[in-house]
Short mmCIF file of N, CA and C in Angstrom, two decimals:
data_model
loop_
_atom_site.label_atom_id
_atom_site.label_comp_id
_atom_site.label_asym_id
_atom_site.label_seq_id
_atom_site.Cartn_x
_atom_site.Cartn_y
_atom_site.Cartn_z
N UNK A 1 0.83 -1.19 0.00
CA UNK A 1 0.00 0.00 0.00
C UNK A 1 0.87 1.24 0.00
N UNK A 2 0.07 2.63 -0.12
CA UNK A 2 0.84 3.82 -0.02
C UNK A 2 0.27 4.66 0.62
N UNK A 3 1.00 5.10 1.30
CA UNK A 3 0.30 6.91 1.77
C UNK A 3 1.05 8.28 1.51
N UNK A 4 -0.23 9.27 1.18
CA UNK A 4 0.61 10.70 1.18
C UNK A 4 -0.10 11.40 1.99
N UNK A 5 0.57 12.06 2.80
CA UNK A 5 0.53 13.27 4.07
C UNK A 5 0.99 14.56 3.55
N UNK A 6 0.29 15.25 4.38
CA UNK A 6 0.48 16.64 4.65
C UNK A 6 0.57 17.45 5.57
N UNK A 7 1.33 18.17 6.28
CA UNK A 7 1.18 18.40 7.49
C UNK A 7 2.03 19.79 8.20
N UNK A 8 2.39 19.97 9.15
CA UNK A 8 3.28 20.75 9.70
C UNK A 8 4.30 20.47 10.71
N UNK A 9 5.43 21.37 11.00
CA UNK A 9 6.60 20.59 11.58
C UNK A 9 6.87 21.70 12.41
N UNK A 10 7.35 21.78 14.02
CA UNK A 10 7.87 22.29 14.66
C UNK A 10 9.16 21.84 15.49
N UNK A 11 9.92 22.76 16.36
CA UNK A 11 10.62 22.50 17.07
C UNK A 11 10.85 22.29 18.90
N UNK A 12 11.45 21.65 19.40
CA UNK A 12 11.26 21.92 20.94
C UNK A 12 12.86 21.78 21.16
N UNK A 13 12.66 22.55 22.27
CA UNK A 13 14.70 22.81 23.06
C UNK A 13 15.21 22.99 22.32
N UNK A 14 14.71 23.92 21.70
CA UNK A 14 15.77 24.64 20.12
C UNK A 14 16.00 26.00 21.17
N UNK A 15 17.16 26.42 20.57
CA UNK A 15 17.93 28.29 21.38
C UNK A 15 16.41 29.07 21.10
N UNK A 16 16.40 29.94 22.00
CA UNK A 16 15.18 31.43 21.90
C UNK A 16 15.18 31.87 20.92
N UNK A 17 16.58 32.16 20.32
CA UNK A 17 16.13 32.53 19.02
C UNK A 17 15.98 31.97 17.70
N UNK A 18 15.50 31.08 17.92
CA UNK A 18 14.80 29.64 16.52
C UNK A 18 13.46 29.60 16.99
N UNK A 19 12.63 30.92 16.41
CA UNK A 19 11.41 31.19 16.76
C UNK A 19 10.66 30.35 15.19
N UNK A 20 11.01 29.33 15.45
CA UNK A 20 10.19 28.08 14.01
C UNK A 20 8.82 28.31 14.43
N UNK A 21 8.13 28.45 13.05
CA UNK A 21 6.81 28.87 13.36
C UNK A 21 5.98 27.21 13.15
N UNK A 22 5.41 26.24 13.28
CA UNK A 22 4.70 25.34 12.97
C UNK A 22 4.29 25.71 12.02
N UNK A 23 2.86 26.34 11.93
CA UNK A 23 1.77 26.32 10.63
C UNK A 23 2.62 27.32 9.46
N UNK A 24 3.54 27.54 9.81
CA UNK A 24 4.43 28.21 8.78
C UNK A 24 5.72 27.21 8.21
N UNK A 25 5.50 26.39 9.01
CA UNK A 25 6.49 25.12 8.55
C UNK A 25 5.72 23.86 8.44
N UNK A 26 6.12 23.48 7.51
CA UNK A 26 5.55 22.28 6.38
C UNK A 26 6.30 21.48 6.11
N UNK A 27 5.39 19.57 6.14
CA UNK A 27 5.97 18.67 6.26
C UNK A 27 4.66 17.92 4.63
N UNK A 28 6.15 17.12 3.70
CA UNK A 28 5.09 16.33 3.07
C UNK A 28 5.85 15.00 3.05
N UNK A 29 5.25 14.15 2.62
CA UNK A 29 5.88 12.43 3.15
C UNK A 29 4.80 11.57 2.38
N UNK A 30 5.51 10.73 1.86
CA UNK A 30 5.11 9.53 1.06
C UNK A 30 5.84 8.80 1.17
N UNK A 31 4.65 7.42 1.42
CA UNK A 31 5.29 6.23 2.14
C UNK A 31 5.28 5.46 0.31
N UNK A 32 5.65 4.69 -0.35
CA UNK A 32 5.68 4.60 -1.45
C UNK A 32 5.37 3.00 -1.46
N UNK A 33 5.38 2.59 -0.59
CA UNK A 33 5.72 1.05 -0.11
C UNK A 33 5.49 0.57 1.15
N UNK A 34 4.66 -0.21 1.65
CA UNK A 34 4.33 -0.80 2.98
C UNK A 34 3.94 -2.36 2.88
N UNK A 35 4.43 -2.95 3.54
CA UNK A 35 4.13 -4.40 3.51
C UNK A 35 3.60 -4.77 4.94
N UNK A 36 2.58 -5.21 5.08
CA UNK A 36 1.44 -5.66 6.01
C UNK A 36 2.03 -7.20 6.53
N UNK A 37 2.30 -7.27 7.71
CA UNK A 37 2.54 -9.00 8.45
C UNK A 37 0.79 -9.13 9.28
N UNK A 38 -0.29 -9.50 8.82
CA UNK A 38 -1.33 -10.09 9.51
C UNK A 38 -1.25 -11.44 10.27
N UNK A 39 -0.66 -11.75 11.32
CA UNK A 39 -0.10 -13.00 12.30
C UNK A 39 -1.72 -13.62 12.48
N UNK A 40 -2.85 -12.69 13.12
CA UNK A 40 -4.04 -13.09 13.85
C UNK A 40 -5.36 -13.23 12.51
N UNK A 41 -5.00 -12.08 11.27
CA UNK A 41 -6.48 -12.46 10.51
C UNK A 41 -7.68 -11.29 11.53
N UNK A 42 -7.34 -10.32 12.84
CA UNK A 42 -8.58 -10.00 13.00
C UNK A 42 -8.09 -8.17 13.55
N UNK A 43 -7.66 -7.46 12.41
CA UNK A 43 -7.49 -6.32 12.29
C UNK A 43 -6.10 -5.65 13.20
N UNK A 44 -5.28 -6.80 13.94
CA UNK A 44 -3.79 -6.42 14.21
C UNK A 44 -2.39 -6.87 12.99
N UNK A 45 -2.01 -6.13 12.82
CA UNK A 45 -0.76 -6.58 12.51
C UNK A 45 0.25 -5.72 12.63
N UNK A 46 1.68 -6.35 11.27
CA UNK A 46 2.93 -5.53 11.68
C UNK A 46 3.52 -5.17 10.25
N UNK A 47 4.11 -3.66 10.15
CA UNK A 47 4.15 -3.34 8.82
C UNK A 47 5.54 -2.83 8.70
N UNK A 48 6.19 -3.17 7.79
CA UNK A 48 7.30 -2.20 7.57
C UNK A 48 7.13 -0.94 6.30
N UNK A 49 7.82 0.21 5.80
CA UNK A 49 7.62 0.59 4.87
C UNK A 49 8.73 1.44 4.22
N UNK A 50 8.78 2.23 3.62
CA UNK A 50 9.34 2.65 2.64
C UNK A 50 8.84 4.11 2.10
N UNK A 51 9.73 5.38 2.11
CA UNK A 51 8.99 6.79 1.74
C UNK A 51 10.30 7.61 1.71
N UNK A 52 9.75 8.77 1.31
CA UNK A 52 10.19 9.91 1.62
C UNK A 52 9.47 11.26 2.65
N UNK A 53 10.50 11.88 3.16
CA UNK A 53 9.94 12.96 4.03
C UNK A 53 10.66 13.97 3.60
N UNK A 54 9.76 15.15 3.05
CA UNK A 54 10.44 16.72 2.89
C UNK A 54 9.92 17.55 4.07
N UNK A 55 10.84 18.38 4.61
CA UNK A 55 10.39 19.07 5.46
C UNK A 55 10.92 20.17 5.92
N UNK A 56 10.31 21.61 5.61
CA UNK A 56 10.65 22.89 5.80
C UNK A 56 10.77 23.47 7.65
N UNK A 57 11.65 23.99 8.63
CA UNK A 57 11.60 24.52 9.09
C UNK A 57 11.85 26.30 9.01
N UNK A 58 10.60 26.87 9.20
CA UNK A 58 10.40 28.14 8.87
C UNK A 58 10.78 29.34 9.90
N UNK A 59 11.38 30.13 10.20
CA UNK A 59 11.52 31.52 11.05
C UNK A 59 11.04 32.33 9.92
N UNK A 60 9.93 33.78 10.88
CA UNK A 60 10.03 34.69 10.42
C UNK A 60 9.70 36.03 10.63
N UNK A 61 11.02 35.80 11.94
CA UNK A 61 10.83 36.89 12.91
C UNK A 61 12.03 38.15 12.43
N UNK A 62 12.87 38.25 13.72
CA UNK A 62 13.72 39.21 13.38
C UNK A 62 15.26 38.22 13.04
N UNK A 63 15.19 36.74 13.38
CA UNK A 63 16.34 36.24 13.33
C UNK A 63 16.76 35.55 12.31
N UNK A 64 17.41 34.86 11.72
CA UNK A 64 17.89 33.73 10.38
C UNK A 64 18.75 32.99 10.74
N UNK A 65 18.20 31.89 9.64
CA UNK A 65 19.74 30.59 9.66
C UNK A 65 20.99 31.42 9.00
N UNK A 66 22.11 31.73 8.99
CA UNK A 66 23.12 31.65 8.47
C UNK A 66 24.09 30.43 8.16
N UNK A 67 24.81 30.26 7.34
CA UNK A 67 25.81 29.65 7.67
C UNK A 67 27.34 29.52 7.00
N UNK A 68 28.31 29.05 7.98
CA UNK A 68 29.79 29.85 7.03
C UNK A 68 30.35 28.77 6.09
N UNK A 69 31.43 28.93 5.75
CA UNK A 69 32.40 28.03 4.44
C UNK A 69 32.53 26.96 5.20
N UNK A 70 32.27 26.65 6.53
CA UNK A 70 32.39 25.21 6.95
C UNK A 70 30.79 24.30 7.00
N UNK A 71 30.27 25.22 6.93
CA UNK A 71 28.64 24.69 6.85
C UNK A 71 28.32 24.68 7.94
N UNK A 72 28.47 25.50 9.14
CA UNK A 72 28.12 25.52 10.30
C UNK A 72 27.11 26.62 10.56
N UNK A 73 25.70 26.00 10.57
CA UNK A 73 23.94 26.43 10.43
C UNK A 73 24.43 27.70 12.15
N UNK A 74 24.25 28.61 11.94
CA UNK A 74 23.78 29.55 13.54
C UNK A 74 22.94 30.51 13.37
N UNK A 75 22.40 30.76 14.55
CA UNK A 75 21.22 32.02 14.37
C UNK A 75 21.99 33.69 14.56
N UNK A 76 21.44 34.36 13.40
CA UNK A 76 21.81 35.73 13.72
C UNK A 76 20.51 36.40 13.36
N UNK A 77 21.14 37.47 13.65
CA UNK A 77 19.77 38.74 13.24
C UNK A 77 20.19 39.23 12.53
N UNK A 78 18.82 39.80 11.75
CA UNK A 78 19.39 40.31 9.96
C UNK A 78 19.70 42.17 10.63
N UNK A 79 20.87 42.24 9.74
CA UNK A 79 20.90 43.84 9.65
C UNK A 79 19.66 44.65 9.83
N UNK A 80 20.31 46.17 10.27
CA UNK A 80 19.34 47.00 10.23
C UNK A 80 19.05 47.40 9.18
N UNK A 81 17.82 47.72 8.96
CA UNK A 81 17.09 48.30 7.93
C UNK A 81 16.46 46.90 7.55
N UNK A 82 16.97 45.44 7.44
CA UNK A 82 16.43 44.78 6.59
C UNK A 82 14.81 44.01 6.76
N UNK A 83 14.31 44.02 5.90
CA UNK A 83 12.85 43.85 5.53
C UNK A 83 13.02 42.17 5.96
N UNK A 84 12.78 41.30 6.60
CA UNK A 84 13.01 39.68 6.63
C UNK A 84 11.22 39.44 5.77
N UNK A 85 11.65 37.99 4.86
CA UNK A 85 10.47 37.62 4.48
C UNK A 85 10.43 36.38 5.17
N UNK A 86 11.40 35.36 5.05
CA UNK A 86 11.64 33.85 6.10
C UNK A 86 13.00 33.91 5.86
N UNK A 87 13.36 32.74 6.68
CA UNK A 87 14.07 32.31 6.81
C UNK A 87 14.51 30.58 6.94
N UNK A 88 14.39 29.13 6.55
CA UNK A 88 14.39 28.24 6.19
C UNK A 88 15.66 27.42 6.33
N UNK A 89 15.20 25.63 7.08
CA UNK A 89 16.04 25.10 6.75
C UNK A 89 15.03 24.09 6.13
N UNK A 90 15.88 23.52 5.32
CA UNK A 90 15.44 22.31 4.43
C UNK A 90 15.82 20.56 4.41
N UNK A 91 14.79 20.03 4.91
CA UNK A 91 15.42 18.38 5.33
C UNK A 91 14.63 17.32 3.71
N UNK A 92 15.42 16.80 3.62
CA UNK A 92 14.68 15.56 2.56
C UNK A 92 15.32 14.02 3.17
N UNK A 93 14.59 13.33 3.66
CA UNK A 93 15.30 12.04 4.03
C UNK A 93 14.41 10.74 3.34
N UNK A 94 14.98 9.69 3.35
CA UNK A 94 14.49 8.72 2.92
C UNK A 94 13.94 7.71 3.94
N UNK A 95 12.68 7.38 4.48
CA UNK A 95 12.63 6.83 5.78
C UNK A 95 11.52 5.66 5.53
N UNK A 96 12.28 4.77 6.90
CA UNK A 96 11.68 3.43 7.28
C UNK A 96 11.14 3.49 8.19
N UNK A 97 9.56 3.01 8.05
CA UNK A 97 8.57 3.29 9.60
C UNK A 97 8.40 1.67 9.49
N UNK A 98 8.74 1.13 11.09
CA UNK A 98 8.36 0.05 11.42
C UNK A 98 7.63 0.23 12.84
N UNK A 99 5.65 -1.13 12.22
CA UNK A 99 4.83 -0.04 13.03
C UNK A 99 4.00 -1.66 13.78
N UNK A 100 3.08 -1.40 14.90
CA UNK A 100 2.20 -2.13 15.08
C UNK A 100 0.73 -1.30 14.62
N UNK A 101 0.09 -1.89 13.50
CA UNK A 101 -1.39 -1.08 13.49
C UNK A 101 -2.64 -2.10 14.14
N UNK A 102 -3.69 -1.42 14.19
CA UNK A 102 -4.81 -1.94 14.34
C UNK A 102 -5.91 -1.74 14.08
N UNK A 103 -6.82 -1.65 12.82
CA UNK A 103 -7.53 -1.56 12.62
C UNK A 103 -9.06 -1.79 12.37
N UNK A 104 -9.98 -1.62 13.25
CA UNK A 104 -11.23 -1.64 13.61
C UNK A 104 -12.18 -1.26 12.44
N UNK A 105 -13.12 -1.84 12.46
CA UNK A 105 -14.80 -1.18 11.78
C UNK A 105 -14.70 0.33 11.39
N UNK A 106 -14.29 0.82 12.74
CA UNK A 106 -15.15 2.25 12.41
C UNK A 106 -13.33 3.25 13.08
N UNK A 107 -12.73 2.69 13.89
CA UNK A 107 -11.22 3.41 14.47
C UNK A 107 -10.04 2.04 14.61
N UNK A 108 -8.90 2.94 14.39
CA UNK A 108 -7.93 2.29 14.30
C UNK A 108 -6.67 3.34 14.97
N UNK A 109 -5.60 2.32 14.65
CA UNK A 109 -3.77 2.92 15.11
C UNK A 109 -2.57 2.61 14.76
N UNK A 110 -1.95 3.09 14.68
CA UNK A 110 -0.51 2.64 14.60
C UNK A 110 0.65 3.24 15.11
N UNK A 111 1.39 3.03 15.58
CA UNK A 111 2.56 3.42 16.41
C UNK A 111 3.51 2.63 16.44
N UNK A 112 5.16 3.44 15.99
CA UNK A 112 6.67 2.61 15.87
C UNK A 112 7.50 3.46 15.51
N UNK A 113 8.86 2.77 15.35
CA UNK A 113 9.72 3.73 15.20
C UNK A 113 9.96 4.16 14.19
N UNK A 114 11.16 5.37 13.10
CA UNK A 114 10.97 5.28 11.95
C UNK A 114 12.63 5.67 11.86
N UNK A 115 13.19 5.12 11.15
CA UNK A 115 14.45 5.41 10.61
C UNK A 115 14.22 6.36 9.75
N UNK A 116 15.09 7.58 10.15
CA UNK A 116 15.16 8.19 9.00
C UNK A 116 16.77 8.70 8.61
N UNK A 117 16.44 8.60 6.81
CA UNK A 117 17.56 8.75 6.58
C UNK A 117 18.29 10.04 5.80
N UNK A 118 18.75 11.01 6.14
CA UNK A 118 18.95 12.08 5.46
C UNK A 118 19.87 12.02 4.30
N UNK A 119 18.92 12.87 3.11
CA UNK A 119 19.90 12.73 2.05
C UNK A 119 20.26 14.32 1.27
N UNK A 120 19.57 15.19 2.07
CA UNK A 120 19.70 16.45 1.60
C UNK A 120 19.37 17.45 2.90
N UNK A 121 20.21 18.15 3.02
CA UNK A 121 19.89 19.75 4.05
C UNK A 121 19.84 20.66 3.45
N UNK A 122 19.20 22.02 3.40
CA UNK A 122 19.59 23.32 2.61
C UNK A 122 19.00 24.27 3.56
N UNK A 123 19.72 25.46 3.72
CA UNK A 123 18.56 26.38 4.15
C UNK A 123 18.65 28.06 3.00
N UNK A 124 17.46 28.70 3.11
CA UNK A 124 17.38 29.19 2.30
C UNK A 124 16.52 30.64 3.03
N UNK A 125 17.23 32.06 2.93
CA UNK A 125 16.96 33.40 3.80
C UNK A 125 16.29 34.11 2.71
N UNK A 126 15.46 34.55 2.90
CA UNK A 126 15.21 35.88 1.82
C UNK A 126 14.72 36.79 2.45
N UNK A 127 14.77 38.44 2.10
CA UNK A 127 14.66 39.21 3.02
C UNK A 127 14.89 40.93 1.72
N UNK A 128 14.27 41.92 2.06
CA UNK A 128 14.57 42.93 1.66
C UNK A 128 15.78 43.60 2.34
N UNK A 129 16.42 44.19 1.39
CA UNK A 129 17.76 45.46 2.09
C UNK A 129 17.82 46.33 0.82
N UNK A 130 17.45 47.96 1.25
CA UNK A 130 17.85 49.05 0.64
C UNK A 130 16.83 49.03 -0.66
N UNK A 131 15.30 48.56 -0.29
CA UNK A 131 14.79 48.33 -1.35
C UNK A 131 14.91 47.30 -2.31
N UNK A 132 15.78 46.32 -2.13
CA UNK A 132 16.21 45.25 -3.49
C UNK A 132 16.50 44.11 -2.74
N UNK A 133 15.43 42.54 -3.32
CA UNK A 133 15.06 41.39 -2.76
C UNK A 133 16.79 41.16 -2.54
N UNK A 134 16.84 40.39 -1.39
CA UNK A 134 18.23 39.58 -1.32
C UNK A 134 17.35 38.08 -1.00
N UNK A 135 18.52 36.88 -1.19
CA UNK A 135 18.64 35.34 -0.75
C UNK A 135 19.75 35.26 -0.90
N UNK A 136 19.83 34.29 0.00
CA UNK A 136 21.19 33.29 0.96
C UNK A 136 20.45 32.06 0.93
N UNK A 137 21.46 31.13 -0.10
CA UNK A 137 21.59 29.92 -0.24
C UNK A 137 22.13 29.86 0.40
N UNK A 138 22.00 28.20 0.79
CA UNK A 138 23.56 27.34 1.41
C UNK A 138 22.69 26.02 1.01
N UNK A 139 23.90 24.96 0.41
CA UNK A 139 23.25 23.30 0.31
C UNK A 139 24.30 22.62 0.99
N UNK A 140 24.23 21.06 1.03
CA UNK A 140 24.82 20.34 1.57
C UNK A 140 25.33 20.35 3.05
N UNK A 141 24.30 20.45 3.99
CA UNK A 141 24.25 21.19 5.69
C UNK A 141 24.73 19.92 6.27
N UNK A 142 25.89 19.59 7.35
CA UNK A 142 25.96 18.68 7.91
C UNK A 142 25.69 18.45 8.95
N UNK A 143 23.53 18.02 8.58
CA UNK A 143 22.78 17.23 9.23
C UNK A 143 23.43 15.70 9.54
N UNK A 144 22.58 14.89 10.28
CA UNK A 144 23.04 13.75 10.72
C UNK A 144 22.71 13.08 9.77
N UNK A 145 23.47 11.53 9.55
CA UNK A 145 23.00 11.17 8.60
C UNK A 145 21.74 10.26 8.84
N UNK A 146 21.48 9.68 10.09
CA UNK A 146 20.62 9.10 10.41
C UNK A 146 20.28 9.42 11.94
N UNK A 147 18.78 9.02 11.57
CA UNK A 147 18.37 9.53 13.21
C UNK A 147 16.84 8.84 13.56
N UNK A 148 16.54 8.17 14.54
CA UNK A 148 15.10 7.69 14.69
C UNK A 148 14.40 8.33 15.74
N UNK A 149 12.93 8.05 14.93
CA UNK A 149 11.83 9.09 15.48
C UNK A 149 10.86 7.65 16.04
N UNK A 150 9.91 8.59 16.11
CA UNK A 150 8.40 7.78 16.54
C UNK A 150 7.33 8.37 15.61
N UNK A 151 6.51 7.07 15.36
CA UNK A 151 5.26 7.90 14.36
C UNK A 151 4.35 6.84 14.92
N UNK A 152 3.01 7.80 15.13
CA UNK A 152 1.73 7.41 15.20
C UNK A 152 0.64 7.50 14.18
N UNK A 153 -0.34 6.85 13.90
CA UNK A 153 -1.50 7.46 13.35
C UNK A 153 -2.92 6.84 14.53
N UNK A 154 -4.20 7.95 13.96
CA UNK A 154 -5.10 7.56 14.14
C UNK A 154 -6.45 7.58 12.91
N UNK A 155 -7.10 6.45 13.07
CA UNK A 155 -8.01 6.54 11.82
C UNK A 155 -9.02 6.55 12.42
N UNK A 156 -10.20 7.53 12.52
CA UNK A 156 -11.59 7.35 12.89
C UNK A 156 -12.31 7.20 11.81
N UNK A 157 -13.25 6.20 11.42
CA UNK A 157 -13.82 6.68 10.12
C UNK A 157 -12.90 5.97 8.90
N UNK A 158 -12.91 7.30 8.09
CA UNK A 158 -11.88 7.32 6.77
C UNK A 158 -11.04 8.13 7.13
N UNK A 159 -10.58 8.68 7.81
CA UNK A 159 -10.02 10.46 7.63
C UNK A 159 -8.74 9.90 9.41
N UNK A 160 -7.59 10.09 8.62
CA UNK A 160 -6.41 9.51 9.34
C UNK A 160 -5.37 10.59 9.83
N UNK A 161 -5.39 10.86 11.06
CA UNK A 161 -4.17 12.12 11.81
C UNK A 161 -3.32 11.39 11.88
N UNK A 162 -1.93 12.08 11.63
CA UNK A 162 -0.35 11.68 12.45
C UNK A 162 0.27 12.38 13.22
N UNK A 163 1.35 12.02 14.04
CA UNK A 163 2.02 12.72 14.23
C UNK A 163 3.56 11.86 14.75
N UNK A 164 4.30 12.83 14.63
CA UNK A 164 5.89 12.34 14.57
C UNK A 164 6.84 13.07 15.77
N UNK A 165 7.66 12.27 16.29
CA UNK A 165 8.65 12.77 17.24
C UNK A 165 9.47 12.47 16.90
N UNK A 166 10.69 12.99 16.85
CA UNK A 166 12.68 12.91 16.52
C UNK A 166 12.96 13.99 17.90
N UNK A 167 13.33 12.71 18.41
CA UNK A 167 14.29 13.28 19.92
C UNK A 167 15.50 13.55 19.83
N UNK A 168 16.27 13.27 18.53
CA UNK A 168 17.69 13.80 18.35
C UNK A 168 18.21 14.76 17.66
N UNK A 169 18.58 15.70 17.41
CA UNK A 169 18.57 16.86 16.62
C UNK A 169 19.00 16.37 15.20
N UNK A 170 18.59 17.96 14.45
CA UNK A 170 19.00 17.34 12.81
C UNK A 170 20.13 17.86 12.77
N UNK A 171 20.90 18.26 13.57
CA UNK A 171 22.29 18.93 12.84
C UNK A 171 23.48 18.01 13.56
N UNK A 172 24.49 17.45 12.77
CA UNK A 172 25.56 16.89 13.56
C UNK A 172 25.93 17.71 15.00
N UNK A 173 26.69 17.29 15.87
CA UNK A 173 27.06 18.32 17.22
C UNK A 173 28.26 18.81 15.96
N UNK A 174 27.76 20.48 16.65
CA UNK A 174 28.83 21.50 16.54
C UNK A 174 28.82 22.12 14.87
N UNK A 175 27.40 21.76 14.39
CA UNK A 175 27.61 22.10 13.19
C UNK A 175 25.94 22.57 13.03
N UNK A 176 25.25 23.11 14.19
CA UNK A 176 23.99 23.86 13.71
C UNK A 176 23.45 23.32 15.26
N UNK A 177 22.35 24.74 15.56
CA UNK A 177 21.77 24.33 16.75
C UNK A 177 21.18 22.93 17.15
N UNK A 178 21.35 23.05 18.25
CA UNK A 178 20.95 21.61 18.81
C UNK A 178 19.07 21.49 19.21
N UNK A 179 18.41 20.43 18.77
CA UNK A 179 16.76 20.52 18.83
C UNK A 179 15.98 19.53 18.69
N UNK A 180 14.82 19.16 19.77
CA UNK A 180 14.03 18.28 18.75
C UNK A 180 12.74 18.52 17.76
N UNK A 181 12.55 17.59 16.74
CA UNK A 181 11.16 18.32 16.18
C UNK A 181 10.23 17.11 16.22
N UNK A 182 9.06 17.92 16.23
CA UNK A 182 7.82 17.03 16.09
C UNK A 182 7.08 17.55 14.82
N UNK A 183 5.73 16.57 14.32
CA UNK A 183 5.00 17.03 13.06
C UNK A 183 3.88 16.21 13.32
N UNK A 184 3.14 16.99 13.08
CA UNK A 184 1.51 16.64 12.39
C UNK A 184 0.85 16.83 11.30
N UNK A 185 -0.25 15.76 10.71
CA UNK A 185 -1.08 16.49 9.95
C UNK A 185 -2.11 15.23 9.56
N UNK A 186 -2.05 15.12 8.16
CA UNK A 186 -3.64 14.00 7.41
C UNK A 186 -2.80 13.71 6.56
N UNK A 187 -3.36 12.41 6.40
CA UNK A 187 -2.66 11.22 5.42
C UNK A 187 -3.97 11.32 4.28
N UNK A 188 -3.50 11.65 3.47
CA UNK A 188 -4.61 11.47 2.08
C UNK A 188 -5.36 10.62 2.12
#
């Protein structure tokens, strides 16, 4: 089977000034592949799967990601005068959710861990100065390369919520603030 989600992504025990907005940060994920173990025949089983996860963390206050010739992600504040529009980091990983579900008549669940595997970081600033748009690229961020979360769903009905925890930060130590994030949203 497959699923596609949509959702939003925040941060927790990130520095004061990584004011990540949730509903301004956006998570999309497709599982592309899931294989179902039914042991009982009466709506438990065990699934492994297969996806991708893109996922924007957004600021867009007075502060930004920067980062220097070593690729080391830190928060500054934009110059005076400057107009900020966001500020952005960018995750794409390739991830394995291994889950127990259960699904009922009318409600169901699932909950397990999920490998994920990073294959791209970027973050990306844009902002007015002196009247004339500026952006600050940076690619290749040295995020971790792997890191495991927790994912749940719930299905009442037809209509299915998630949500996700990563207790370990996305940035290697010493190479971008230290944080965890969580995400929610609806599985198509």
């Amino acid at each position: 089977t497959s699923d596609f989600a949509l959702g939003f992504c925040g941060v927790m025990d990130a520095p004061e000034q990584m004011d990540v907005k949730p509903f301004k940060s956006w998570e999309i994920w497709w599982l592309f592949g899931t294989y179902h173990y039914r042991p009982w025949h009466n709506g438990h089983a065990f699934s492994v799967g297969m996806g991708f996860d893109w996922r924007n963390y957004r600021m867009v206050d007075n502060y930004r990601f920067a980062a220097d010739d070593d690729k080391v992600v830190t928060l500054e504040k934009y110059a005076d005068g400057a107009k900020p529009r966001f500020s952005r980091v960018h995750t794409f990983d390739l991830v394995v959710p291994l889950r127990y579900e259960y699904m009922g008549k009318h409600f169901g669940f699932s909950l397990g861990p999920v490998l994920n595997l990073n294959t791209k970081g970027s973050l990306k600033t844009r902002y007015r100065m002196d009247g004339a748009k500026r952006k600050d690229t940076t690619n290749d961020l040295k995020t971790k390369l792997a890191t495991i979360g927790m994912m749940g769903t719930v299905t009442v009905y037809h209509t299915t919520v998630y949500f996700k925890y990563r207790p370990s930060s996305l940035f290697r130590k010493g190479y971008g603030p230290q944080f965890k994030t969580f995400s929610f949203g609806i599985v198509l």
